[in-house]
Short mmCIF file of C-alpha atoms in Angstrom, two decimals:
data_model
loop_
_atom_site.label_atom_id
_atom_site.label_comp_id
_atom_site.label_asym_id
_atom_site.label_seq_id
_atom_site.Cartn_x
_atom_site.Cartn_y
_atom_site.Cartn_z
CA VAL N 1 7.41 -4.42 5.19
CA LEU N 2 6.85 -7.49 7.16
CA PRO N 3 3.12 -10.23 7.70
CA PHE N 4 0.75 -8.67 9.74
CA ARG N 5 0.08 -10.75 13.07
CA VAL N 6 -2.97 -11.89 13.35
CA GLN N 7 -4.98 -13.27 16.31
CA ARG N 8 -6.45 -15.96 15.30
CA GLN N 9 -6.24 -18.89 13.30
CA MET N 10 -9.13 -18.64 10.40
CA TYR N 11 -11.01 -15.83 9.28
CA LYS N 12 -14.30 -16.14 7.45
CA VAL N 13 -15.06 -15.72 3.93
CA GLY N 14 -17.87 -16.89 2.06
CA SER N 15 -19.46 -19.57 4.20
CA GLU N 16 -16.25 -21.16 4.86
CA GLY N 17 -12.71 -20.28 7.36
CA PHE N 18 -9.99 -18.96 5.45
CA PRO N 19 -6.61 -19.01 7.14
CA ALA N 20 -5.87 -15.88 8.72
CA GLU N 21 -1.87 -16.50 8.25
CA GLU N 22 -3.12 -16.91 4.21
CA ILE N 23 -4.55 -13.13 4.32
CA SER N 24 -1.63 -11.87 6.37
CA TRP N 25 0.24 -13.17 3.41
CA GLN N 26 -2.17 -12.03 0.83
CA LEU N 27 -1.79 -7.98 2.29
CA ASN N 28 1.99 -8.16 2.70
CA HIS N 29 2.21 -9.00 -0.82
CA LYS N 30 -0.44 -6.15 -1.87
CA LEU N 31 1.26 -3.52 0.41
CA ILE N 32 4.52 -4.30 -1.19
CA SER N 33 3.40 -3.71 -4.68
CA GLU N 34 1.82 -0.39 -3.77
CA LEU N 35 5.03 0.49 -2.46
CA THR N 36 7.74 -0.55 -5.30
CA GLN N 37 5.08 1.07 -7.81
CA ALA N 38 5.29 4.71 -5.98
CA ARG N 39 8.90 4.74 -6.69
CA LYS N 40 10.05 6.36 -3.75
CA PHE N 41 11.21 3.35 -1.56
CA ARG N 42 14.15 0.53 -2.16
CA ILE N 43 12.01 -2.67 -0.35
CA LEU N 44 13.97 -5.10 0.49
CA ASP N 45 13.32 -8.77 0.74
CA ARG N 46 12.80 -10.66 3.53
CA GLU N 47 10.35 -13.76 2.50
CA TYR N 48 12.71 -15.44 -0.34
CA ILE N 49 15.33 -16.21 2.78
CA ALA N 50 16.27 -20.09 1.60
CA GLU N 51 16.47 -18.80 -2.48
CA PHE N 52 19.16 -15.93 -1.00
CA GLU N 53 20.92 -18.31 0.99
CA ALA N 54 21.71 -20.49 -1.86
CA GLU N 55 23.41 -18.13 -4.35
CA LYS N 56 25.20 -17.55 -1.56
CA ALA N 57 26.61 -20.62 -1.30
CA LEU N 58 27.17 -20.24 -4.94
CA LEU N 59 28.99 -17.34 -4.49
CA LYS N 60 31.68 -18.72 -2.17
CA SER N 61 31.94 -21.70 -3.96
CA GLY N 62 34.32 -20.90 -5.64
CA GLU N 63 33.20 -22.01 -8.56
CA VAL N 64 32.61 -18.17 -9.91
CA PRO N 65 34.60 -15.65 -10.68
CA MET N 66 36.26 -14.02 -7.50
CA GLU N 67 34.73 -10.65 -8.29
CA GLU N 68 31.31 -11.92 -8.34
CA THR N 69 31.87 -12.91 -4.58
CA LEU N 70 31.89 -8.54 -4.02
CA ARG N 71 27.94 -9.00 -4.63
CA LEU N 72 28.05 -10.57 -0.75
CA GLY N 73 28.54 -7.49 0.61
CA GLN N 74 25.25 -5.42 -1.36
CA ARG N 75 22.88 -6.57 0.73
CA LEU N 76 21.51 -4.01 2.66
CA GLY N 77 19.87 -3.36 6.17
CA SER N 78 16.44 -1.38 5.99
CA ASP N 79 15.93 1.62 7.06
CA PHE N 80 12.64 1.52 8.06
CA MET N 81 9.56 -1.46 8.82
CA ILE N 82 6.22 -1.92 8.62
CA VAL N 83 4.68 -4.02 11.31
CA GLY N 84 0.88 -4.73 12.21
CA VAL N 85 -1.65 -7.07 13.57
CA ILE N 86 -5.58 -8.04 11.95
CA THR N 87 -8.25 -8.00 14.97
CA ASP N 88 -10.80 -8.30 12.37
CA TYR N 89 -12.03 -9.65 8.81
CA LYS N 90 -14.62 -10.91 7.31
CA ILE N 91 -16.02 -11.28 3.94
CA ASN N 92 -20.16 -12.26 4.38
CA GLU N 93 -22.24 -13.73 1.42
CA ARG N 94 -25.92 -14.50 1.50
CA LYS N 95 -28.34 -15.69 -1.32
CA LYS N 96 -30.53 -13.55 -2.98
CA GLU N 97 -33.54 -15.15 -5.72
CA THR N 98 -35.41 -12.59 -8.74
CA LEU N 99 -37.81 -14.04 -10.59
CA GLY N 100 -35.93 -16.95 -10.35
CA VAL N 101 -32.02 -16.36 -10.70
CA VAL N 102 -30.51 -16.37 -7.48
CA LYS N 103 -27.54 -14.07 -6.91
CA THR N 104 -24.66 -13.36 -4.26
CA LYS N 105 -24.40 -10.70 -2.47
CA ARG N 106 -21.18 -9.87 -0.67
CA SER N 107 -20.03 -7.51 2.33
CA ALA N 108 -16.35 -7.42 3.69
CA SER N 109 -14.72 -5.73 6.64
CA THR N 110 -11.51 -5.72 7.95
CA VAL N 111 -9.72 -4.13 10.88
CA PHE N 112 -5.98 -3.71 11.67
CA GLU N 113 -3.42 -1.47 13.04
CA TYR N 114 0.17 -0.85 11.44
CA ARG N 115 3.26 0.99 12.75
CA VAL N 116 6.18 2.40 10.63
CA ILE N 117 9.15 1.52 12.64
CA GLU N 118 12.70 3.62 12.06
CA VAL N 119 15.11 0.84 12.26
CA ALA N 120 17.78 2.13 14.34
CA PRO N 121 16.89 4.05 17.32
CA GLN N 122 13.47 1.60 16.99
CA GLU N 123 11.49 5.03 17.19
CA ILE N 124 7.60 4.87 15.91
CA ARG N 125 7.17 7.77 13.45
CA TRP N 126 3.89 6.73 12.30
CA SER N 127 0.96 4.75 13.15
CA GLY N 128 -2.45 4.21 11.87
CA SER N 129 -5.03 1.95 11.75
CA VAL N 130 -7.91 0.33 8.85
CA ASP N 131 -11.66 -0.53 9.80
CA MET N 132 -12.79 -0.45 6.59
CA ASP N 133 -16.09 -1.49 5.45
CA LEU N 134 -17.60 -2.06 2.25
CA GLY N 135 -21.33 -3.47 0.97
CA HIS N 136 -22.07 -5.41 -1.92
CA ARG N 137 -22.07 -2.43 -4.52
CA ALA N 138 -18.62 -0.63 -3.10
CA LEU N 139 -17.28 -4.09 -3.99
CA LYS N 140 -19.09 -4.44 -7.48
CA LYS N 141 -16.52 -0.95 -8.11
CA LEU N 142 -13.03 -2.16 -7.23
CA THR N 143 -14.30 -5.34 -9.22
CA PRO N 144 -17.03 -6.61 -11.04
CA SER N 145 -16.77 -10.62 -10.68
CA ASP N 146 -18.33 -12.71 -9.08
CA ASP N 147 -15.95 -14.91 -7.96
CA LEU N 148 -15.03 -15.14 -4.43
CA ILE N 149 -10.84 -15.11 -4.82
CA GLN N 150 -11.67 -12.06 -6.94
CA VAL N 151 -13.67 -10.06 -4.31
CA GLN N 152 -10.96 -10.90 -1.74
CA ASN N 153 -8.17 -9.82 -4.24
CA ALA N 154 -9.46 -6.91 -5.26
CA PHE N 155 -10.60 -5.61 -0.78
CA LEU N 156 -6.93 -6.60 0.22
CA ALA N 157 -5.87 -4.95 -2.71
CA GLU N 158 -7.83 -1.58 -1.72
CA ASN N 159 -7.02 -2.04 2.21
CA ALA N 160 -3.07 -1.99 1.35
CA ALA N 161 -3.54 1.35 -1.28
CA VAL N 162 -4.88 3.07 2.00
CA VAL N 163 -1.90 2.11 3.97
CA ALA N 164 0.56 3.50 1.39
CA THR N 165 -1.32 6.52 0.83
CA GLU N 166 -1.34 7.75 4.29
CA VAL N 167 2.41 6.38 4.33
CA LEU N 168 3.55 7.99 1.49
CA GLU N 169 1.36 11.41 2.43
CA VAL N 170 3.45 11.53 5.43
CA ILE N 171 6.79 10.55 4.16
CA PHE N 172 6.37 11.84 0.32
CA PRO N 173 3.62 13.57 -0.24
CA ILE N 174 2.25 14.26 -4.36
CA LYS N 175 4.08 16.98 -5.87
CA VAL N 176 3.87 18.86 -9.06
CA LEU N 177 6.80 18.48 -11.68
CA SER N 178 5.49 20.95 -13.92
CA ILE N 179 2.28 23.07 -15.74
CA GLU N 180 2.28 24.13 -19.25
CA GLY N 181 -1.54 25.57 -19.79
CA ASN N 182 -3.70 23.87 -18.36
CA GLN N 183 -2.02 20.19 -17.89
CA VAL N 184 -0.22 20.13 -14.71
CA THR N 185 2.15 16.50 -14.30
CA LEU N 186 2.47 14.98 -10.49
CA ASN N 187 5.40 13.33 -9.70
CA GLN N 188 3.85 9.84 -9.02
CA GLY N 189 1.82 7.26 -10.57
CA GLY N 190 1.85 3.62 -10.95
CA ILE N 191 -0.98 2.20 -8.98
CA ARG N 192 -1.44 4.91 -6.12
CA VAL N 193 -2.82 7.43 -8.50
CA LYS N 194 -5.71 6.83 -10.61
CA LYS N 195 -7.88 8.20 -13.97
CA GLY N 196 -10.17 11.22 -12.53
CA GLN N 197 -8.92 11.94 -9.45
CA LEU N 198 -8.96 14.68 -7.84
CA PHE N 199 -5.98 16.97 -6.15
CA ASN N 200 -6.33 20.51 -4.52
CA VAL N 201 -3.02 22.14 -5.47
CA PHE N 202 -1.28 24.50 -2.49
CA THR N 203 1.52 26.64 -2.58
CA VAL N 204 4.95 25.11 -0.73
CA GLY N 205 3.81 27.29 2.56
CA LYS N 206 6.73 27.23 5.10
CA LYS N 207 8.79 25.53 7.92
CA VAL N 208 8.01 25.78 11.70
CA VAL N 209 9.12 24.13 14.67
CA ASP N 210 6.96 21.96 16.81
CA PRO N 211 7.24 23.93 20.40
CA ASP N 212 6.68 20.43 22.01
CA THR N 213 9.14 18.57 19.67
CA GLY N 214 11.25 21.09 18.25
CA ARG N 215 11.25 18.91 15.07
CA LYS N 216 10.21 21.43 12.35
CA ILE N 217 7.34 21.01 10.69
CA ARG N 218 6.56 22.19 6.63
CA THR N 219 2.47 24.00 6.28
CA ASP N 220 0.89 24.33 3.26
CA GLY N 221 0.17 27.44 1.76
CA PRO N 222 -3.20 28.46 0.52
CA ARG N 223 -4.84 26.65 -1.95
CA VAL N 224 -3.94 27.82 -5.84
CA GLY N 225 -6.42 24.98 -7.74
CA THR N 226 -7.83 21.65 -8.08
CA VAL N 227 -6.72 19.28 -10.61
CA GLU N 228 -8.54 16.04 -11.75
CA VAL N 229 -5.99 13.06 -13.64
CA VAL N 230 -6.18 12.40 -17.06
CA SER N 231 -3.19 9.72 -17.63
CA VAL N 232 -1.76 7.52 -15.04
CA LEU N 233 1.64 6.16 -16.70
CA PRO N 234 4.38 4.22 -14.40
CA LYS N 235 6.51 7.21 -12.77
CA TYR N 236 3.92 10.17 -13.85
CA SER N 237 0.59 11.04 -13.87
CA VAL N 238 -0.57 14.16 -15.80
CA ALA N 239 -3.57 15.80 -14.70
CA LYS N 240 -5.81 19.10 -15.86
CA LEU N 241 -6.87 21.93 -13.73
CA VAL N 242 -10.69 21.93 -13.15
CA ASP N 243 -10.51 24.93 -10.50
CA GLY N 244 -7.71 27.85 -9.44
CA ASN N 245 -5.61 29.46 -11.53
#
């Protein structure tokens, strides 16, 4: 997951400018967290290269056992890359006085595009865009804090969650692990699934061939019910049936 490109040096955050590269760095880390906790990918580090090179030099130095040098061959190449560009980002503030008490009202918006590229053939496997505009009430739902840094942190996390969900829906949609009575266990948890979230459940469906590309596409079968998430664990989540059979 590479840091997204930016189209300006500073973005407006509150009453001041905020370095655009820092926004990109924060979004990058939020996206890495989302994809890592989905437990469907091995995410490769490409940020701490200096630390990696120092460790590699130590392994080559002859000061460690010979078998430890085998680790030099364990660095993996990536199958997919996520890249993107941030075209707009801002957090606006306005002061509102009520009965002598001054309160800060905020709104936040961002626009960016991203691509999932398969490295070997350099083929774009998926692309999307995020255009998010949240008012004060919506931001309060993300975090009750009035601290600007906390608001920005929660807003960027929400943006990253949108990207991770879209990517995972294409490659690894959530599946039913087991059913016991009205309790349904789903094969994803972590920060991707939220308590109280509703999911429609479909039968497996069938594979059909796209006549234009020749690729196989799996279609959904009939909807059989709706479940509500009641418990979220790192590797899976538990839901209850609220509609259907």
